[in-house]
Short mmCIF file of C-alpha atoms in Angstrom, two decimals:
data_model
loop_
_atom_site.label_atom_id
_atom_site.label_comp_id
_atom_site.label_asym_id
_atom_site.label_seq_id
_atom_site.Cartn_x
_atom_site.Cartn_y
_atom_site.Cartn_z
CA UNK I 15 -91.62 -8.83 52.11
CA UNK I 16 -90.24 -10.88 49.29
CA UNK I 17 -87.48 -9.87 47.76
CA UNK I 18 -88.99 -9.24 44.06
CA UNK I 19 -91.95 -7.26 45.45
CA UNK I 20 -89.03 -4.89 47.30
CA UNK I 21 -87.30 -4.50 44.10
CA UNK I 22 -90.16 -3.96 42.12
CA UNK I 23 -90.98 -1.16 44.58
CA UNK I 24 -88.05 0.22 43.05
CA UNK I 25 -88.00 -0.43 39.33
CA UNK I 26 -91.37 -1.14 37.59
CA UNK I 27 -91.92 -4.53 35.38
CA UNK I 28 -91.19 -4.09 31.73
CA UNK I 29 -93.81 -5.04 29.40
CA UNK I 30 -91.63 -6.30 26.75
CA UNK I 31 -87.83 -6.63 26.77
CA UNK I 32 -84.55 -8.52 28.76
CA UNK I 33 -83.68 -8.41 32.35
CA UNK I 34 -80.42 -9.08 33.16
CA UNK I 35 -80.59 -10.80 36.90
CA UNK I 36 -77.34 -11.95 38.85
CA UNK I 37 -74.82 -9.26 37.53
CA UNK I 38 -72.09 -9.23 40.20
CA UNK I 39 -72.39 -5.81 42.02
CA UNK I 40 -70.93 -3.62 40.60
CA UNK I 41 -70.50 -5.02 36.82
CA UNK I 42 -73.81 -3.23 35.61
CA UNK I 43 -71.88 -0.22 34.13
CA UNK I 44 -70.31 -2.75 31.83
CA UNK I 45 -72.66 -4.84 30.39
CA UNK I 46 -74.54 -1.27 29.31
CA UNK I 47 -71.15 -0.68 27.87
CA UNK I 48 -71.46 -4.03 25.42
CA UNK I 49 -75.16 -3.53 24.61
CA UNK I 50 -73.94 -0.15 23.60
CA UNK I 51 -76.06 1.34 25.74
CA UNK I 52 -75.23 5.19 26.18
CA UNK I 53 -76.77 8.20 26.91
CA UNK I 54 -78.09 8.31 23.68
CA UNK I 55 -80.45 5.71 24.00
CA UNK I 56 -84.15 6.07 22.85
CA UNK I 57 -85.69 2.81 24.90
CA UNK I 58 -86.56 2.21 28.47
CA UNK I 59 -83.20 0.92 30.62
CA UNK I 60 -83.64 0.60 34.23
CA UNK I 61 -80.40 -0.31 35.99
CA UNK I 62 -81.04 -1.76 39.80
CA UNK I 63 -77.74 -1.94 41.72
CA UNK I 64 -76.33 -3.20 45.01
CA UNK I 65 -79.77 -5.58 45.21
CA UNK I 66 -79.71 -8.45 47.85
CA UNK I 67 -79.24 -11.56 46.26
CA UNK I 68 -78.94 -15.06 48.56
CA UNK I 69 -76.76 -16.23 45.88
CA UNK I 70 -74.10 -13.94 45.93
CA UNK I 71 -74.63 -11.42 48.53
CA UNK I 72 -75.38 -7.91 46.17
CA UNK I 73 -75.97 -7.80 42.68
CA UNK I 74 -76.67 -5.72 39.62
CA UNK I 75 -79.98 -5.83 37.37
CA UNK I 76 -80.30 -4.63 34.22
CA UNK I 77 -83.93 -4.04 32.37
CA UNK I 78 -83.55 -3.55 28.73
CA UNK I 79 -87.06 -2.73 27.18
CA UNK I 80 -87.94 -3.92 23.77
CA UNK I 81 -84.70 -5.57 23.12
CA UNK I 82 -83.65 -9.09 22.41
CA UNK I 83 -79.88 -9.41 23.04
CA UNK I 84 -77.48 -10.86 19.83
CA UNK I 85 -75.68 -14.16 20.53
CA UNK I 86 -72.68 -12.01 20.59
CA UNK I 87 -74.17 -9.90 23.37
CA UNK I 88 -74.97 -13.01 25.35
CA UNK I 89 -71.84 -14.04 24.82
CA UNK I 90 -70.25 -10.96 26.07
CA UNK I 91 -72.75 -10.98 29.45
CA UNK I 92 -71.69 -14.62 29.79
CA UNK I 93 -67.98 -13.33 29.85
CA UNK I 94 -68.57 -10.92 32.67
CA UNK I 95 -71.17 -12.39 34.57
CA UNK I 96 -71.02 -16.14 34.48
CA UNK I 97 -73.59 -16.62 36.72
CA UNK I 98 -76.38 -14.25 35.19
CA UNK I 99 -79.74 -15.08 34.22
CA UNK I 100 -81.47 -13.74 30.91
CA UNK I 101 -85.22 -13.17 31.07
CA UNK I 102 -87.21 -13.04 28.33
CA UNK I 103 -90.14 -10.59 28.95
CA UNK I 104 -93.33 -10.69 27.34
CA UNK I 105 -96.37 -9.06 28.30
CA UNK I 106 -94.83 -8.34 32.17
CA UNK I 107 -94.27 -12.30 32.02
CA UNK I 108 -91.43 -14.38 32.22
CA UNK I 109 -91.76 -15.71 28.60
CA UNK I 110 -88.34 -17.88 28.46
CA UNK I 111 -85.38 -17.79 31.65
CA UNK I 112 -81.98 -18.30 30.05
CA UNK I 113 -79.06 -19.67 32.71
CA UNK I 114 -75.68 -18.16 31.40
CA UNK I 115 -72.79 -20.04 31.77
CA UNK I 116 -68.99 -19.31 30.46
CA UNK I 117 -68.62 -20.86 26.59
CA UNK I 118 -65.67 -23.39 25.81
CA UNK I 119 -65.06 -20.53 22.86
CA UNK I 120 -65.86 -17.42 22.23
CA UNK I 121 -65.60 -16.65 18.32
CA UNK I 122 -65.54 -12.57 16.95
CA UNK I 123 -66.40 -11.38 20.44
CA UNK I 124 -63.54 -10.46 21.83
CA UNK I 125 -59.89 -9.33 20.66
CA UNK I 126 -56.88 -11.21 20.76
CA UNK I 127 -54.32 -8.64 22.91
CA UNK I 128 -51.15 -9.44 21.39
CA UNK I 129 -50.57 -6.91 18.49
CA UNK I 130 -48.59 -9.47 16.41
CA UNK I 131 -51.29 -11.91 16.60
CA UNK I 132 -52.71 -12.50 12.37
CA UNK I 133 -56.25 -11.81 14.32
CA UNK I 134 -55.87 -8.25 14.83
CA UNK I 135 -55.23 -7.69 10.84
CA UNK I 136 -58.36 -6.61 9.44
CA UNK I 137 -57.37 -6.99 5.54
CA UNK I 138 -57.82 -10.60 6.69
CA UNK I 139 -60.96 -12.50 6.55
CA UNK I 140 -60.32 -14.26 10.10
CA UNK I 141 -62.67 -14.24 13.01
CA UNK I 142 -61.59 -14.02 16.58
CA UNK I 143 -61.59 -17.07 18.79
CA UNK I 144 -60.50 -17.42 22.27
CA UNK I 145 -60.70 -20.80 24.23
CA UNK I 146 -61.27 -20.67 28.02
CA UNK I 147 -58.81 -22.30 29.86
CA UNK I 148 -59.66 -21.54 33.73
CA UNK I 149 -62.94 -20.50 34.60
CA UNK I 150 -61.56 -19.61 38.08
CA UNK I 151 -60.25 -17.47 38.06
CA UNK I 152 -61.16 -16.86 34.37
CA UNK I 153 -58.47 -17.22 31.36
CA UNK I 154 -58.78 -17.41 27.32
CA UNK I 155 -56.50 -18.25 24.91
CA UNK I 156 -55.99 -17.31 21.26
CA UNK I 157 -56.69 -19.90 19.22
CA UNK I 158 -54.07 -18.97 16.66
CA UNK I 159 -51.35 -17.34 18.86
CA UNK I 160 -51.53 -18.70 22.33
CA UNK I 161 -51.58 -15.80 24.29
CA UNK I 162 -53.49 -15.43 26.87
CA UNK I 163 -56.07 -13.24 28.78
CA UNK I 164 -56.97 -13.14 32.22
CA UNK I 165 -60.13 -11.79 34.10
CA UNK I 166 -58.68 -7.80 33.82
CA UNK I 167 -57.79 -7.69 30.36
CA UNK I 168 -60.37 -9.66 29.34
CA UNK I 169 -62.47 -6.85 30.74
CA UNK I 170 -60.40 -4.27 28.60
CA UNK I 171 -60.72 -6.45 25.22
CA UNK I 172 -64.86 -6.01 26.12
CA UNK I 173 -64.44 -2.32 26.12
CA UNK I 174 -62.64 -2.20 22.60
CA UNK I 175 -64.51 -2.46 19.80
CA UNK I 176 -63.49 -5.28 17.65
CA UNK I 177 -62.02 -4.18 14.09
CA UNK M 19 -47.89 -46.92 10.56
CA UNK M 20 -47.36 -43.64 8.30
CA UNK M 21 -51.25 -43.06 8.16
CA UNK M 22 -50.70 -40.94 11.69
CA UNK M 23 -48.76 -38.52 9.87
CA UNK M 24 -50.27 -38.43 5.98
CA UNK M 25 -51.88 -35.26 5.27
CA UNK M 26 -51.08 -33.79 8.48
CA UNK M 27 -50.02 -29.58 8.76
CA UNK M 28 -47.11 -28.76 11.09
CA UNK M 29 -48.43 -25.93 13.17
CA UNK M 30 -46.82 -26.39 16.50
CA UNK M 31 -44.08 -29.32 18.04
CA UNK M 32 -46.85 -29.98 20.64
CA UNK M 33 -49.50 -31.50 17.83
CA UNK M 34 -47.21 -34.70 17.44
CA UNK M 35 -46.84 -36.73 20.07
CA UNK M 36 -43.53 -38.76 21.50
CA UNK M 37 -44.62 -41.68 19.02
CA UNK M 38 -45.24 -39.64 16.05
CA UNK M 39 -41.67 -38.16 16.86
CA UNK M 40 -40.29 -41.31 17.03
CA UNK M 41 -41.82 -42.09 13.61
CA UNK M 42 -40.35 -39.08 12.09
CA UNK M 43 -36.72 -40.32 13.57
CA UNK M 44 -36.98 -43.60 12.36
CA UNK M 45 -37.99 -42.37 8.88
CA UNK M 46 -34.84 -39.97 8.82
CA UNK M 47 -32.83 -42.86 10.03
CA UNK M 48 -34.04 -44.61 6.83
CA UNK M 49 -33.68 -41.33 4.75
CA UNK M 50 -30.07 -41.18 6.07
CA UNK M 51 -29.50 -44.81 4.67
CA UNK M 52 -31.48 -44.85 1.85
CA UNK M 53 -30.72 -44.64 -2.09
CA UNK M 54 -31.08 -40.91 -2.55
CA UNK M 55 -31.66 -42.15 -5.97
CA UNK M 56 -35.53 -42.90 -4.86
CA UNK M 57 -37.90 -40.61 -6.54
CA UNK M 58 -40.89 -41.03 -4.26
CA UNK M 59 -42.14 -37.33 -5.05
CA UNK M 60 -41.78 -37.42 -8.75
CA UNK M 61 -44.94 -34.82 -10.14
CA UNK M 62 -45.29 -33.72 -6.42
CA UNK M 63 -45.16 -29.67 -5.93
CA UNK M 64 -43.85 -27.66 -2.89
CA UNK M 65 -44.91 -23.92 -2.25
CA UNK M 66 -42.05 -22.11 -0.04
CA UNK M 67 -43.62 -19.26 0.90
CA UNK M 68 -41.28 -17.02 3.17
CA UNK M 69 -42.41 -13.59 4.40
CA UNK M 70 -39.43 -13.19 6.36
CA UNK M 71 -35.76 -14.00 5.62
CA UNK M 72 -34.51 -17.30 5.74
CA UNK M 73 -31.39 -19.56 4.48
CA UNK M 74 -31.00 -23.24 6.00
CA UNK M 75 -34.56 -23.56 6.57
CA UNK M 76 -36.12 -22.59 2.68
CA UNK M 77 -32.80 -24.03 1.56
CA UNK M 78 -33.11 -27.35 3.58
CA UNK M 79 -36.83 -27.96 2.74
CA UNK M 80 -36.51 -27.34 -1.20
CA UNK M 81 -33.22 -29.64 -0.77
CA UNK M 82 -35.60 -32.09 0.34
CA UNK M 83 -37.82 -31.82 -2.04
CA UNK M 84 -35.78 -31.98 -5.15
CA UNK M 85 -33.84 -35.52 -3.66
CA UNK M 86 -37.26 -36.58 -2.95
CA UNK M 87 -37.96 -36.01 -6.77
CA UNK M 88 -40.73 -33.20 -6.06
CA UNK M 89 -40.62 -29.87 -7.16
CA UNK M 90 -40.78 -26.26 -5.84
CA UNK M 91 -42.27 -23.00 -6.45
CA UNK M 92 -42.18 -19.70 -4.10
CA UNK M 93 -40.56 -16.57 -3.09
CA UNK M 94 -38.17 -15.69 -0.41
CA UNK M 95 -39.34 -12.74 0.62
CA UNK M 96 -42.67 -10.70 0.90
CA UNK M 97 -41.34 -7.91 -1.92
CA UNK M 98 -41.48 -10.10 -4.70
CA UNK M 99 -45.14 -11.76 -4.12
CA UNK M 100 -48.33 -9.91 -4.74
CA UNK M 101 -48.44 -8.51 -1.21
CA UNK M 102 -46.71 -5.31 -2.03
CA UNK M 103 -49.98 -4.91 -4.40
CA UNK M 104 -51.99 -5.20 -0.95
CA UNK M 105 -53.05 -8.66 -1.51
CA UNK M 106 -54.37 -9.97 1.61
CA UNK M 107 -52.56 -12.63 3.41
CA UNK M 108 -55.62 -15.42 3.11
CA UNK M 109 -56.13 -14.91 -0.85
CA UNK M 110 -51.87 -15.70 -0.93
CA UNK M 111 -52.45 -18.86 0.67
CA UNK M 112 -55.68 -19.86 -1.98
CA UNK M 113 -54.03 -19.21 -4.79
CA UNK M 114 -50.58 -21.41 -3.54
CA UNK M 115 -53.06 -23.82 -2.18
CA UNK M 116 -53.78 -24.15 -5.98
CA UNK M 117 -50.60 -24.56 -7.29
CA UNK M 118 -49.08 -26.85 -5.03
CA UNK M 119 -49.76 -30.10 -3.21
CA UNK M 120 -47.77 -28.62 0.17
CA UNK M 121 -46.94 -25.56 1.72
CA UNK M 122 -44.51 -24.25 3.65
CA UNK M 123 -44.73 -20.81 5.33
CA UNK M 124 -42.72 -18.47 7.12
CA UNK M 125 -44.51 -15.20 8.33
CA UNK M 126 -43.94 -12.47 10.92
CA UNK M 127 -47.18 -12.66 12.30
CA UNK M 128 -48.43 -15.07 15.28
CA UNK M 129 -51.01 -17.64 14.52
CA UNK M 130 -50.17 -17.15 10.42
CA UNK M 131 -49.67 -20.89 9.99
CA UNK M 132 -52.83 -22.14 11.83
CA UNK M 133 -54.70 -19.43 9.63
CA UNK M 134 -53.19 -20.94 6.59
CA UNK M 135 -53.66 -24.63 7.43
CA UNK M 136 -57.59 -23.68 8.05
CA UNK M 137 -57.60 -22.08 3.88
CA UNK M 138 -56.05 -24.80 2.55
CA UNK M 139 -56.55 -28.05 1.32
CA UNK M 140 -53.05 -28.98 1.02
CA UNK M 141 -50.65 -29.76 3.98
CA UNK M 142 -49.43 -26.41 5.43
CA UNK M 143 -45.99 -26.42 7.70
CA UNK M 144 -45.13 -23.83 9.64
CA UNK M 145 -41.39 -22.38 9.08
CA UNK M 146 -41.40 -20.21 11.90
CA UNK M 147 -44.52 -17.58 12.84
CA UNK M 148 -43.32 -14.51 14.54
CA UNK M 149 -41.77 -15.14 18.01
CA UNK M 150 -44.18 -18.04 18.64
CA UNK M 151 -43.15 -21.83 16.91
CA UNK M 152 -40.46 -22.85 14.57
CA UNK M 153 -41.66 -27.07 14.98
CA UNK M 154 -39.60 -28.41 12.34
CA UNK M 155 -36.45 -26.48 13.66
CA UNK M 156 -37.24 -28.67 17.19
CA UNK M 157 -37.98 -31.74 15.59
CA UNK M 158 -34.08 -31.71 13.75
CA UNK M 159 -32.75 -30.37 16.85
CA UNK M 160 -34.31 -33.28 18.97
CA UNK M 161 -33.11 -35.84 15.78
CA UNK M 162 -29.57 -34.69 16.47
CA UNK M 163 -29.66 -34.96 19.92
CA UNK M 164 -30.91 -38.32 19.28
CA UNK M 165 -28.20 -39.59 17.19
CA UNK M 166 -25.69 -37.80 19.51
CA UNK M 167 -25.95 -39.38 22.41
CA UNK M 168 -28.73 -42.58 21.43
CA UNK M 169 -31.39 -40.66 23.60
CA UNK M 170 -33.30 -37.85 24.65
CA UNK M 171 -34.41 -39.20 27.69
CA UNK M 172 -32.52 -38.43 30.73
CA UNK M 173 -30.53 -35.69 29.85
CA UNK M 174 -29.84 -32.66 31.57
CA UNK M 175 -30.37 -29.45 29.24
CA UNK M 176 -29.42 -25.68 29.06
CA UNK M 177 -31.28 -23.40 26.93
CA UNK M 178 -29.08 -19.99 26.58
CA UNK M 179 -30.08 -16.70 25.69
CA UNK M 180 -33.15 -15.22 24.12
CA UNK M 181 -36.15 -17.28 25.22
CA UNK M 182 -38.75 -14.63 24.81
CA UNK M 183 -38.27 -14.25 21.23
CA UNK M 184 -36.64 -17.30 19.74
CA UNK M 185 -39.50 -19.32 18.19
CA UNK M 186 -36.51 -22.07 18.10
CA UNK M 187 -36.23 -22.04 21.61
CA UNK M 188 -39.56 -21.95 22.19
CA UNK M 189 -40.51 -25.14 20.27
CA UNK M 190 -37.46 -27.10 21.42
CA UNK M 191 -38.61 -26.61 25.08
CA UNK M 192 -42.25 -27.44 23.99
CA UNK M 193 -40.48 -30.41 21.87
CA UNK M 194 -38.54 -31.31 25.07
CA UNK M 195 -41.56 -31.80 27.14
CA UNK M 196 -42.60 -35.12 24.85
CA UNK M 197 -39.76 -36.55 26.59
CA UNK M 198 -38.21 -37.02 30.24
CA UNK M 199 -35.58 -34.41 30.46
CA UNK M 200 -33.79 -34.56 34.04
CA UNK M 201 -33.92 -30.96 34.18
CA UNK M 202 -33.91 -27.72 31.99
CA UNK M 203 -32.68 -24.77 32.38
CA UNK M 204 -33.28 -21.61 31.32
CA UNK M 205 -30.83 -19.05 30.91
CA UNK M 206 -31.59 -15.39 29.61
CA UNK M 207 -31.24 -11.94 30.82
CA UNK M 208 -34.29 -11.16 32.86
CA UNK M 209 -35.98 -8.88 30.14
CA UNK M 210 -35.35 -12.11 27.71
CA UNK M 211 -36.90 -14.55 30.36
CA UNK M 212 -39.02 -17.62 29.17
CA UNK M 213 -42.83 -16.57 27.66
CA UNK M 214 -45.28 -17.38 30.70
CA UNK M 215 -46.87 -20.16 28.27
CA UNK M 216 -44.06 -22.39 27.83
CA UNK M 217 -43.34 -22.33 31.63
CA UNK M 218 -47.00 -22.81 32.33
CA UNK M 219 -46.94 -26.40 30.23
CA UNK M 220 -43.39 -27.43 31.63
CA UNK M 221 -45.07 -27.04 35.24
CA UNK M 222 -48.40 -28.40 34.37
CA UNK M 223 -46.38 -31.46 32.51
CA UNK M 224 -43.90 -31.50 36.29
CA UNK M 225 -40.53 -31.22 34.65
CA UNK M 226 -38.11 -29.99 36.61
CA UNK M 227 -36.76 -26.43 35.36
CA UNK M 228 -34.69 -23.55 36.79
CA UNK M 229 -34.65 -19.99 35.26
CA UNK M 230 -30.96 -19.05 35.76
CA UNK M 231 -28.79 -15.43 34.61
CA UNK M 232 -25.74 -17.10 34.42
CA UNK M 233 -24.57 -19.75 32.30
CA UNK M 234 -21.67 -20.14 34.78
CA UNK M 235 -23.70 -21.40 37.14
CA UNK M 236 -24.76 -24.92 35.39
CA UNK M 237 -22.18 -25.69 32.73
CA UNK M 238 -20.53 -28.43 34.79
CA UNK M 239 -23.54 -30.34 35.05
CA UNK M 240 -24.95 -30.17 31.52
CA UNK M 241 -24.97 -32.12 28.87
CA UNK M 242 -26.78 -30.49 26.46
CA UNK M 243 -26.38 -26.64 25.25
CA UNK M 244 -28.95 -24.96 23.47
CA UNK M 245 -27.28 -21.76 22.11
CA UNK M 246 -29.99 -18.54 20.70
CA UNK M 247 -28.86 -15.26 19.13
CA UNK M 248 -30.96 -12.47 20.46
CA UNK M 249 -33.32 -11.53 17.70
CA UNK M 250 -32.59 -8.58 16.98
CA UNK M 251 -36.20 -8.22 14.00
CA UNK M 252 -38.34 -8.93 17.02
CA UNK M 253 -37.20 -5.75 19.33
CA UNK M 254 -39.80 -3.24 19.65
CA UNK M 255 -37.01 -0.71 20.98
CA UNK M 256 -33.59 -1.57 19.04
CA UNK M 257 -32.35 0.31 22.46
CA UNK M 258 -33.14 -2.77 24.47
CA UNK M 259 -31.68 -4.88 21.66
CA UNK M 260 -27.86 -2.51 22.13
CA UNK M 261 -27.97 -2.89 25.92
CA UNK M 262 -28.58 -6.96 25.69
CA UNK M 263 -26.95 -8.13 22.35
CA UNK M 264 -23.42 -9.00 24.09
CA UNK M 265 -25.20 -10.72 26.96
CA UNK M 266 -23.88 -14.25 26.49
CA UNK M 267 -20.89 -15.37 24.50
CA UNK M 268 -19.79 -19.04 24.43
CA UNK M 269 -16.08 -19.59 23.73
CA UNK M 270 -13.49 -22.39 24.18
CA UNK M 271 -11.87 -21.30 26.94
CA UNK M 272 -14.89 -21.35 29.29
CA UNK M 273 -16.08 -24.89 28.45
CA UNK M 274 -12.74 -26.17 29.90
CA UNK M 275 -15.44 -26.28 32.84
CA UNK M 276 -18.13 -28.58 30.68
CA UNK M 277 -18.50 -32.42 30.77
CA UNK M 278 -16.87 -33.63 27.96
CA UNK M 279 -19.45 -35.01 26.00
CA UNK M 280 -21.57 -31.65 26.31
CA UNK M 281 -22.90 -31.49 22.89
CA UNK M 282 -23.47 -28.02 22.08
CA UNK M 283 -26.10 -26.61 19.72
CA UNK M 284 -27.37 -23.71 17.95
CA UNK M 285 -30.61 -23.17 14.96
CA UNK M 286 -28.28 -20.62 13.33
CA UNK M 287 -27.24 -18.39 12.47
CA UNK M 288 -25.11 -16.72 15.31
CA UNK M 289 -24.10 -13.51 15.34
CA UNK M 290 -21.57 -13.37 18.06
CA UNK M 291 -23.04 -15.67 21.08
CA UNK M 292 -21.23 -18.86 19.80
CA UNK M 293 -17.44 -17.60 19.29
CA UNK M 294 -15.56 -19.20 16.38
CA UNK M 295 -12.96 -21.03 18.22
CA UNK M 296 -15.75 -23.43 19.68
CA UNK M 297 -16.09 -24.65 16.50
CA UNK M 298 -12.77 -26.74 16.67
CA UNK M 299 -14.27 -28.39 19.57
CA UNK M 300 -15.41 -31.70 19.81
CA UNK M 301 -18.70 -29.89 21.72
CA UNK M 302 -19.77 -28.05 18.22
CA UNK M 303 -22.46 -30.45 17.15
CA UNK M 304 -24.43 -27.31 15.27
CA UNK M 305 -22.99 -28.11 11.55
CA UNK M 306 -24.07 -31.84 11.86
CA UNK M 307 -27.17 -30.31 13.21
CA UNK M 308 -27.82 -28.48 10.18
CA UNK M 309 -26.99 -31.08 8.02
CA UNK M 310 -29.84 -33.06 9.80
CA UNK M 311 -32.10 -30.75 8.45
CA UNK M 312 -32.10 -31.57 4.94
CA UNK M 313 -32.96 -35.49 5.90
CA UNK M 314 -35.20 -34.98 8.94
CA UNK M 315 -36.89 -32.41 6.24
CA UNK M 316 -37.29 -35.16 3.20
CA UNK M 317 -38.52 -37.79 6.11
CA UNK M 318 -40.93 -35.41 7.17
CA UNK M 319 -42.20 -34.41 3.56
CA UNK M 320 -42.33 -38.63 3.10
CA UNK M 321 -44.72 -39.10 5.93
CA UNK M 322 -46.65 -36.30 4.91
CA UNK M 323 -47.26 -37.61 1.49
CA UNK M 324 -46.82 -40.89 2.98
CA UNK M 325 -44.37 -42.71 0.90
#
């Protein structure tokens, strides 16, 4: 049996909305976490994890019904899954497949962690931006302080909700 | 040749490259030679904007200025400006950028000066933001080294004392690394250790550098002396600062054990990590150092406005 037929055995298509395909097993908890996804939400969400993947071993899915993700989101997903692929569903097709890959600079996504940094003032009208510096393993830096994040606290900086 | 430098902010030691270096040390060699008579600045305006105490480096850059014939505006301190209304940091820099044709800045916060150069129109140079970059401190203290010994190049170097909050240490390391140093090293108590950035660009750059507790240890074979006082502002537990303030003190007796040319240094002030009595040494090179500032200072501002 092919792979997709098992899986959909297990989740049903979506009609309209964003899978998330090639989340590292595992990391599926977390990109709900920066679509905001809680257990308040109204829409469908069908989260698929530990799936086989040839490409790296087990993955995560995520099925997000009647949502197109923000830049920033992508962003975000690109962050913690590198190697993730967006599909754009309409009508239970594949309308568009987006390849994710890690940005050279990720602008009013994601804090800077050094309290002293002129960032984390919000009387100022500044914006965020972190350049990456490694992508393996994966490391940021502030534009306008230096200081730098690595994989973990990266992770932590995603949780917080920028001010 | 001056177009590399006209119009340029000073954000960090590591935008300007050896040559550009160079050019600044020729310019001050000219500076230090020239008519101080020469009004190239005449109807130009400087905004010293200092959010945090300072003496020789306000003092030395509005020197500058007025030899050069320019003039100055500014406050030395955040009380008197319109921040204690709750004006935001980015509408202080507008309005200066409108009175003035350069800034100068000195803020507590990281990344303040690159914020400011991106709002303004005019030049911006950073004075010293938080614990990160003080690049015009490392560009005098490289000029002095220069004229000490007739090179930079080659020399073996000891950075003492507070290297995880001294923005003057930190930028004459960064500063040091446009060079060939033989070695540096790096001495601090362990909680004062070197920030994980500069030691990631002295090893990705191969220069040779030890991290060391004791100054004992490498004052025979050194032949400069970078001196730091532990900065005290920057402590979040003054605690810490009580248990590591007396770490290092350099006195006369104990460079009986130096090479005789060691030129010592030190951004001052000092609190009590330089003793007095090394000051009738032949070592003390930090007075002439500060004296450097004023003309490394008016050949930078020349450059800038490129005259």
């Amino acid at each position: 049996m092919k792979m997709e037929d098992e899986e959909s055995l297990l989740v049903k298509k979506i009609r309209n909305g964003t899978v998330i395909d090639h989340i590292p097993a595992g990391l599926s908890f977390l990109v709900l976490k920066v679509l905001g996804i809680t257990r308040d939400e109204r829409g469908k969400v069908a989260v698929l994890m530990n799936a086989e993947s040839r490409k790296i071993g087990k993955k995560d899915i995520v099925k997000v019904e009647n949502r197109e993700l923000s830049p920033q989101e992508v962003q975000k997903i690109a962050i913690i899954a590198p190697n993730a692929t967006l599909n754009i569903i309409k009508d239970f097709k594949v309308e568009r497949k987006i390849k994710l890959y890690l940005p050279n600079k990720v602008t009013g996504v994601l804090r800077c962690t050094n309290p002293y940094c002129i960032t984390n003032k919000s009387e100022e009208p500044i914006v965020s931006s972190l350049e990456l510096v490694s992508s393996e393993p994966i490391v940021l830096r502030c534009t306008y302080c230096g200081t730098k994040q690595d994989y973990k606290q990266i992770l932590r900086s995603l949780e917080e909700p920028l001010s | 040749m001056f177009e590399m430098w006209k119009g340029r902010d000073v954000i960090s030691i590591l935008d300007f490259s050896r040559t550009d270096l160079e050019e600044l040390f020729d310019r001050a060699d000219y500076v230090l030679k020239s008519d101080l008579r020469e009004k190239p600045l005449d109807g130009k305006i400087m905004a010293t904007a200092f959010f945090e105490p300072s003496t020789r480096t306000r003092l030395s850059f509005e020197s500058a200025m007025l030899r050069l014939g320019g003039s100055n505006i500014g406050f030395a301190e955040a009380g008197t400006s319109s921040q204690v209304k709750g004006e935001n940091f980015a509408d202080t820099i507008r309005m200066l950028d409108n009175y003035s044709d350069i800034i100068v800045l000195r803020h507590p916060l990281e990344g303040a000066a690159r914020f400011a150069a991106e709002i303004s129109n005019s030049p911006v140079v950073n004075a010293g933001d938080g614990k990160r970059e003080h690049p015009t401190q490392a560009m005098l203290d490289l000029y002095a080294i220069k004229r000490n010994f007739g090179k930079i190049d080659g020399l073996t170097y000891c950075v003492l004392g507070d290297l995880k909050y001294s923005r003057a240490a930190a930028s004459f390391v960064l500063g040091l690394t446009r060079f060939n140093p033989d070695r540096i090293y790096l001495v601090s108590p362990p909680q004062l250790s070197v920030r994980e950035e500069i030691k990631d660009h002295l090893k990705m750059l191969n220069i040779k550098f030890d991290e060391k507790a004791e100054l004992r240890e490498v004052l025979h074979e050194i032949d400069v002396l970078y001196v730091t006082r532990i900065q005290r502002e920057r402590f979040p537990d003054l605690r810490e600062y009580e248990a590591l303030k007396n770490s290092y003190v350099v006195d006369a007796k104990m460079l009986e054990n130096a090479k005789s040319n060691l030129a010592i240094l030190h951004p001052l002030p000092r609190v009590n990590e330089l003793s007095l009595d090394v000051d009738k040494t032949k070592m003390a090179k930090y007075f002439e150092q500060a004296r450097m500032g004023v003309y490394v200072r008016m050949a930078l501002l020349r450059l800038i406005f490129g005259v």
